[in-house]
Amino acid sequence: MATTFAHRMKEVRASDIRELLKITERPDVISMGGGLPAPELFPVDELVALTRDVLEQDGARALQYASTEGNADLRARIAALMQARQGIEITPAEILVTNGSQQGLDLTGKVFLDPGDVVLCESPTYVGAISALRVFEPRFVEVETDDEGMLPGDLERKLIAEARVKFIYVIPDFQNPSGRCWSLERRRRLLDLAARHGVVVVEDAPYAELRYSGEPVPSLKSMDAGGLVVYLGTFSKTFCPGLRIGWLAARREIHEKCVLVKQGADLHTSELSQRLIARFLARYDFAGRVEALRAVYRGRRDAMLRAIEREMPAGVRATRPEGGLFLWIELPPDVSARDVLPRALARNVAFVPGGSFYPNGGHENTLRLNFSNQTEERIGEGVGRLASALREVMAEAHGKAAADAPDVPLSRRAAS
Ligand SMILES: Cc1ncc(COP(=O)(O)O)c(C=O)c1O
């Protein structure tokens, strides 16, 4: 007997990344696929001590049902952190603790989207946001995007042309997948256009703390005079993802709606996890921890850039991100990253084909590389193997002669 599922399930597909992660769990595979932070940097010893303290001092309160909004101490600390580190004026009452920022995306979809509504997003955008929002059956309209962010002209055109825009979804800091960081000017233009059209902006900022070079740029939320920005934050990249602690910060009216739908979804986020993070923030040096992460990831980013320059064949372009966990590669237009993947996997190296990051398809000549989860040495080795897989596919696409042509260093190939 055929089982009848909801209409929305028609659009729900397996994520390439989830499938890939299964393969990349094998230790012999050099994975540049998932977006995993470096596990050797997780605060394991601190958590052992903190867990004992929380359970001894707070006892059953750490294990009881708790408020949907989140632990009061943690909310106050998150508000203070946003103020101190990003200049964002926010009260604890505007913070909702979520089960990772991924839940923030789900809640945002639930409170704003009816079937057929429009989400304006960067092109490419975070594949996990596409999956989280797709179940609400919106139409994703991609806005043309360059290295500085969305093109204001195209954004304005689409805001005018599309009657049902509910929100603009952006990752302004070291975007997943492209690594790009929006310029201040583009941030201002976005806020200005959003205000003129009365459209909410969802600012997803998991990588805001992870800058390795260049000058900091203010967050959208810090410039949000009209209360249009819904900010999604997380401790997944600065602490560890396994505790699943993120947060949503929004003005009261939006916050209240999100609390209501979260209540229906999971009642509340793990109280034990929240207390562990709150206590970590009280007792340890968060700024020092972020500095230590930056030092390691900066080294890995540089190792990947060096390897790309050394190994990649002509016709390949790479971004030079100033932070985050990812670097974005464009292959020649006639080469599909999906054709490269099996050959890379045969060499025990993994990456994510870039097509998955475009909600409306296309752009198959792109791919995403993660540099946080491997040592510098393995990154060098992995990029070498990937380049070899790529040469094989390009040789087939272009004929042997073209693939054997002398390489031009990547730095002279208009890498952004
Ligand atoms: C842009 C973006 N948003 C949200 C998330 C979800 O993060 P988490 O739920 O662990 O906070 C990720 C994870 O990689 C991400 O890259």
XYZ file of C-alpha atoms and ligand atoms in Angstrom:
432
model
C 0.000 0.000 0.000
C 1.401 3.374 -0.975
C 1.901 5.733 1.951
C 0.683 9.260 1.355
C 2.979 11.950 2.659
C 2.370 15.669 2.976
C 2.632 17.737 -0.174
C 5.651 19.570 1.258
C 7.699 16.352 1.245
C 7.796 16.469 -2.570
C 10.427 19.173 -2.354
C 12.470 17.600 0.432
C 15.581 15.820 -0.798
C 18.570 14.144 0.814
C 21.386 16.632 1.311
C 24.583 15.852 -0.572
C 26.487 16.804 2.536
C 24.727 14.351 4.816
C 25.399 11.552 2.348
C 29.018 12.629 2.070
C 29.515 12.810 5.815
C 28.864 9.068 6.009
C 31.855 8.407 3.757
C 34.032 10.989 5.419
C 33.729 9.326 8.810
C 36.343 6.829 7.526
C 39.757 7.844 8.943
C 41.552 7.175 5.638
C 39.445 9.844 3.902
C 40.738 13.427 3.868
C 37.474 15.277 4.147
C 37.196 18.833 2.995
C 33.471 18.166 2.657
C 31.497 18.872 5.850
C 31.800 22.064 7.857
C 33.151 20.374 10.954
C 35.137 22.478 13.423
C 38.459 21.012 14.640
C 37.594 18.453 17.351
C 41.030 18.770 18.999
C 40.036 22.341 19.885
C 36.839 21.375 21.711
C 37.003 22.284 25.420
C 36.733 18.680 26.629
C 38.671 19.051 29.900
C 36.799 22.213 30.779
C 33.481 20.466 30.087
C 34.388 17.547 32.354
C 34.988 20.000 35.201
C 31.962 22.140 34.351
C 29.586 19.164 34.149
C 30.615 18.054 37.627
C 30.166 21.610 38.954
C 26.789 22.157 37.331
C 25.413 18.852 38.572
C 26.839 19.269 42.063
C 25.785 22.871 42.465
C 22.542 23.079 40.482
C 21.472 19.476 40.966
C 18.043 18.548 39.603
C 17.416 22.078 38.299
C 19.855 21.374 35.488
C 17.821 18.304 34.523
C 14.265 19.616 34.940
C 11.932 21.004 32.249
C 12.741 24.650 31.774
C 11.533 27.820 30.065
C 11.107 27.993 26.298
C 12.913 31.348 26.078
C 16.048 29.829 27.566
C 18.117 29.980 30.721
C 18.050 33.530 32.138
C 21.750 33.580 33.021
C 22.752 32.407 29.551
C 20.452 34.934 27.835
C 22.018 37.743 29.849
C 25.502 36.525 28.935
C 24.615 36.248 25.235
C 23.247 39.814 25.259
C 26.444 41.012 26.957
C 28.586 39.115 24.458
C 26.743 40.632 21.487
C 27.215 44.079 22.985
C 30.875 43.642 23.893
C 32.071 41.858 20.787
C 29.830 43.239 18.055
C 28.420 46.464 19.424
C 24.860 45.136 19.193
C 22.419 46.803 21.582
C 20.136 44.029 22.727
C 18.291 43.071 25.927
C 18.132 39.524 27.309
C 14.352 39.678 26.727
C 15.001 39.765 22.964
C 17.120 36.581 23.044
C 15.621 33.140 22.448
C 17.995 30.229 23.036
C 17.652 27.703 20.214
C 18.789 24.204 19.434
C 21.639 25.485 17.255
C 21.134 28.320 14.809
C 19.652 25.667 12.516
C 16.552 25.772 14.696
C 16.520 29.546 14.311
C 16.098 28.977 10.578
C 13.228 26.549 11.137
C 11.450 28.919 13.537
C 11.904 31.831 11.150
C 10.396 29.775 8.345
C 7.469 28.757 10.544
C 6.576 32.268 11.673
C 6.984 34.003 8.299
C 6.393 31.662 5.391
C 3.186 30.569 3.688
C 3.380 28.393 0.560
C 4.330 30.568 -2.422
C 5.948 33.328 -0.339
C 9.322 34.520 -1.557
C 12.665 34.256 0.236
C 15.352 36.445 -1.289
C 18.764 34.885 -0.763
C 22.374 35.141 -1.841
C 23.508 33.100 -4.808
C 24.926 30.683 -3.640
C 23.514 30.290 -0.115
C 23.707 27.888 2.843
C 22.316 24.500 1.854
C 21.015 23.899 5.396
C 18.874 27.022 5.133
C 17.452 25.781 1.843
C 16.514 22.480 3.548
C 15.136 24.178 6.665
C 12.970 26.604 4.711
C 11.931 24.401 1.789
C 9.360 22.523 3.903
C 7.365 25.758 4.146
C 7.097 25.726 0.339
C 8.442 29.189 -0.437
C 9.942 30.295 -3.717
C 13.653 31.039 -3.399
C 14.666 33.994 -5.520
C 18.439 34.295 -5.783
C 19.888 37.783 -5.808
C 23.017 38.362 -7.866
C 25.967 38.419 -5.534
C 29.627 39.339 -5.918
C 32.544 39.339 -3.473
C 31.102 42.290 -1.538
C 27.600 40.883 -1.086
C 24.263 41.197 -2.881
C 24.177 43.638 -5.788
C 21.860 46.442 -4.580
C 20.448 47.031 -8.077
C 19.371 43.417 -8.461
C 18.049 43.306 -4.888
C 15.945 46.399 -5.502
C 14.618 45.019 -8.806
C 13.550 41.816 -7.094
C 11.999 43.617 -4.149
C 9.900 45.581 -6.637
C 9.079 42.653 -8.926
C 8.175 40.116 -6.241
C 4.980 40.923 -4.364
C 5.347 38.228 -1.732
C 8.835 38.709 -0.303
C 8.717 37.737 3.382
C 12.382 38.044 4.229
C 15.874 38.406 2.867
C 18.193 35.664 4.118
C 21.900 36.522 4.286
C 25.151 35.286 5.816
C 27.214 38.497 5.710
C 30.341 37.177 7.485
C 32.484 34.581 5.721
C 29.541 32.980 4.096
C 28.923 29.279 3.924
C 29.680 28.263 1.188
C 31.606 31.058 -0.564
C 33.679 32.489 2.318
C 32.750 36.010 1.197
C 32.358 38.858 3.686
C 29.995 41.722 2.838
C 31.402 45.242 2.656
C 29.995 47.945 4.937
C 28.507 49.781 1.973
C 26.540 46.726 0.815
C 25.303 46.108 4.351
C 24.014 49.672 4.518
C 22.353 49.397 1.113
C 20.655 46.141 2.113
C 19.261 47.644 5.317
C 18.141 50.729 3.477
C 16.289 48.705 0.823
C 14.779 46.366 3.417
C 13.511 49.369 5.401
C 12.051 51.024 2.309
C 10.190 47.848 1.368
C 9.320 46.884 4.942
C 10.921 43.462 4.610
C 12.563 41.495 7.420
C 16.247 40.544 7.118
C 17.469 37.262 8.580
C 21.154 37.668 9.445
C 22.736 34.249 9.971
C 26.084 34.855 11.651
C 27.763 31.616 12.753
C 31.195 32.722 11.515
C 31.195 36.344 12.734
C 33.888 35.619 15.354
C 36.158 33.750 12.965
C 38.116 36.512 11.222
C 41.759 35.760 10.369
C 42.739 38.836 8.365
C 41.352 42.187 7.243
C 39.256 44.649 9.225
C 36.034 43.823 11.114
C 32.792 45.001 9.501
C 29.764 45.815 11.707
C 26.946 43.278 11.778
C 23.578 44.153 10.250
C 21.951 43.837 13.666
C 24.271 46.505 15.078
C 22.965 48.951 12.437
C 19.324 47.858 12.684
C 17.532 51.030 13.732
C 14.098 49.822 12.630
C 14.106 46.372 14.268
C 13.981 44.604 10.912
C 16.837 42.186 11.541
C 16.406 38.727 12.996
C 19.905 37.700 14.128
C 20.905 34.041 14.387
C 23.936 33.228 16.511
C 25.540 30.011 17.693
C 28.217 28.523 19.932
C 28.781 25.698 17.431
C 31.898 27.237 15.905
C 33.326 29.043 18.932
C 32.666 26.330 21.520
C 31.434 23.026 20.086
C 28.437 22.009 17.970
C 27.470 18.958 20.049
C 25.809 20.909 22.857
C 23.483 22.394 20.191
C 23.277 25.892 21.627
C 22.417 28.785 19.372
C 20.193 31.827 19.722
C 17.798 34.088 17.891
C 17.739 37.815 18.661
C 14.795 39.843 17.421
C 12.462 42.615 18.477
C 9.685 41.665 20.849
C 6.869 41.035 18.350
C 8.961 38.587 16.297
C 10.590 37.084 19.378
C 7.206 36.254 20.905
C 6.038 34.436 17.767
C 9.268 32.438 17.673
C 8.837 31.445 21.320
C 5.343 30.165 20.549
C 6.463 27.949 17.681
C 9.525 26.719 19.553
C 7.264 25.652 22.386
C 5.367 23.463 19.956
C 8.556 22.144 18.394
C 10.632 21.065 21.398
C 9.409 22.863 24.562
C 12.927 24.172 25.262
C 16.623 23.729 24.543
C 18.632 21.388 26.792
C 18.918 23.095 30.168
C 22.088 21.180 30.980
C 23.801 22.355 27.779
C 22.727 25.938 28.470
C 24.087 25.878 32.008
C 27.381 24.403 30.789
C 27.877 27.221 28.317
C 26.741 29.902 30.771
C 29.220 28.595 33.308
C 31.956 28.402 30.717
C 31.392 32.065 29.860
C 31.465 32.975 33.560
C 34.625 31.088 34.390
C 36.833 30.911 31.296
C 38.274 33.377 28.838
C 35.947 33.356 25.808
C 37.982 35.992 23.942
C 41.162 33.974 24.508
C 39.475 30.843 23.253
C 38.350 32.615 20.059
C 41.903 33.913 19.528
C 43.273 30.379 19.827
C 40.739 29.093 17.282
C 41.577 31.919 14.908
C 45.296 31.112 15.063
C 44.740 27.468 14.102
C 42.165 28.170 11.395
C 44.254 30.995 9.924
C 47.108 28.505 9.479
C 44.794 25.979 7.836
C 43.278 28.550 5.506
C 46.743 29.652 4.446
C 47.837 26.041 3.949
C 44.834 25.475 1.682
C 45.489 28.637 -0.336
C 49.143 27.664 -0.800
C 48.197 24.143 -1.870
C 45.623 25.435 -4.342
C 48.134 27.769 -5.887
C 50.682 24.981 -6.113
C 48.469 22.127 -7.277
C 45.429 23.295 -9.200
C 45.339 23.234 -12.985
C 44.839 26.373 -15.065
C 41.257 27.583 -15.386
C 40.452 27.053 -11.702
C 39.540 30.080 -9.553
C 39.440 30.174 -5.768
C 38.201 32.753 -3.273
C 40.608 34.051 -0.599
C 38.334 34.246 2.464
C 39.299 36.480 5.374
C 37.576 34.166 7.842
C 35.114 31.333 8.333
C 35.636 27.695 7.481
C 35.260 27.543 3.701
C 36.831 28.370 0.414
C 34.937 28.362 -2.872
C 36.231 27.058 -6.168
C 35.042 27.746 -9.697
C 35.999 25.240 -12.363
C 35.903 25.935 -16.086
C 32.239 26.264 -17.198
C 32.155 22.884 -18.941
C 33.493 20.900 -15.964
C 30.984 19.567 -13.443
C 32.099 19.141 -9.836
C 29.694 16.204 -9.609
C 31.834 14.389 -12.187
C 34.933 15.135 -10.142
C 33.478 13.816 -6.868
C 33.629 10.043 -7.579
C 37.232 10.377 -8.765
C 38.101 12.367 -5.664
C 36.429 9.785 -3.435
C 38.401 7.062 -5.245
C 41.499 8.972 -4.055
C 40.056 9.164 -0.525
C 39.383 12.856 -0.620
C 35.984 14.557 -0.276
C 34.437 17.946 -1.022
C 30.916 19.255 -1.613
C 29.775 20.009 -5.177
C 28.683 23.639 -5.329
C 25.406 23.065 -7.195
C 23.758 22.074 -3.883
C 24.094 25.659 -2.667
C 21.891 27.124 -5.400
C 18.204 26.651 -4.539
C 17.208 26.898 -8.192
C 19.981 24.678 -9.535
C 22.770 25.260 -12.024
C 26.374 26.319 -11.330
C 27.602 22.732 -11.378
C 31.131 23.961 -12.114
C 31.601 25.054 -8.501
C 32.670 23.333 -5.292
C 33.166 24.078 -1.609
C 36.249 23.157 0.392
C 36.370 23.147 4.195
C 39.707 23.846 5.855
C 38.891 23.614 9.579
C 38.754 19.869 10.031
C 42.161 18.693 8.752
C 45.748 19.442 9.722
C 47.789 21.687 7.443
C 49.694 18.665 6.210
C 46.564 16.720 5.313
C 45.085 19.802 3.651
C 48.153 19.937 1.370
C 47.799 16.245 0.590
C 44.022 16.503 0.081
C 44.242 19.421 -2.327
C 46.924 17.543 -4.277
C 44.657 14.509 -4.653
C 41.704 16.703 -5.591
C 43.812 18.450 -8.235
C 44.742 15.072 -9.674
C 41.057 14.026 -9.853
C 40.282 17.343 -11.482
C 43.009 16.979 -14.090
C 41.569 13.615 -15.035
C 38.076 15.044 -15.578
C 39.398 18.138 -17.353
C 41.515 15.980 -19.611
C 38.355 14.182 -20.689
C 36.383 17.402 -21.053
C 39.018 19.330 -22.939
C 41.160 16.679 -24.537
C 44.552 15.626 -23.275
C 46.495 18.460 -24.843
C 44.638 21.210 -23.015
C 45.005 19.538 -19.628
C 48.735 19.193 -20.097
C 49.188 22.900 -20.828
C 51.541 24.717 -18.416
C 49.842 26.047 -15.320
C 49.482 29.719 -14.470
C 49.779 30.495 -10.753
C 46.360 30.970 -9.260
C 47.242 34.378 -7.818
C 47.391 35.714 -11.378
C 44.002 34.277 -12.270
C 41.774 36.957 -10.816
C 41.160 34.981 -7.648
C 38.761 37.063 -5.596
C 25.335 29.539 7.605
C 24.988 28.545 8.645
N 23.876 28.697 9.365
C 23.524 27.833 10.313
C 24.307 26.719 10.589
C 23.840 25.767 11.655
O 24.669 25.796 12.774
P 24.256 25.309 14.205
O 22.863 24.774 14.147
O 25.234 24.249 14.584
O 24.348 26.490 15.087
C 25.465 26.495 9.873
C 26.281 25.316 10.118
O 27.237 25.012 9.489
C 25.819 27.444 8.871
O 26.923 27.319 8.133
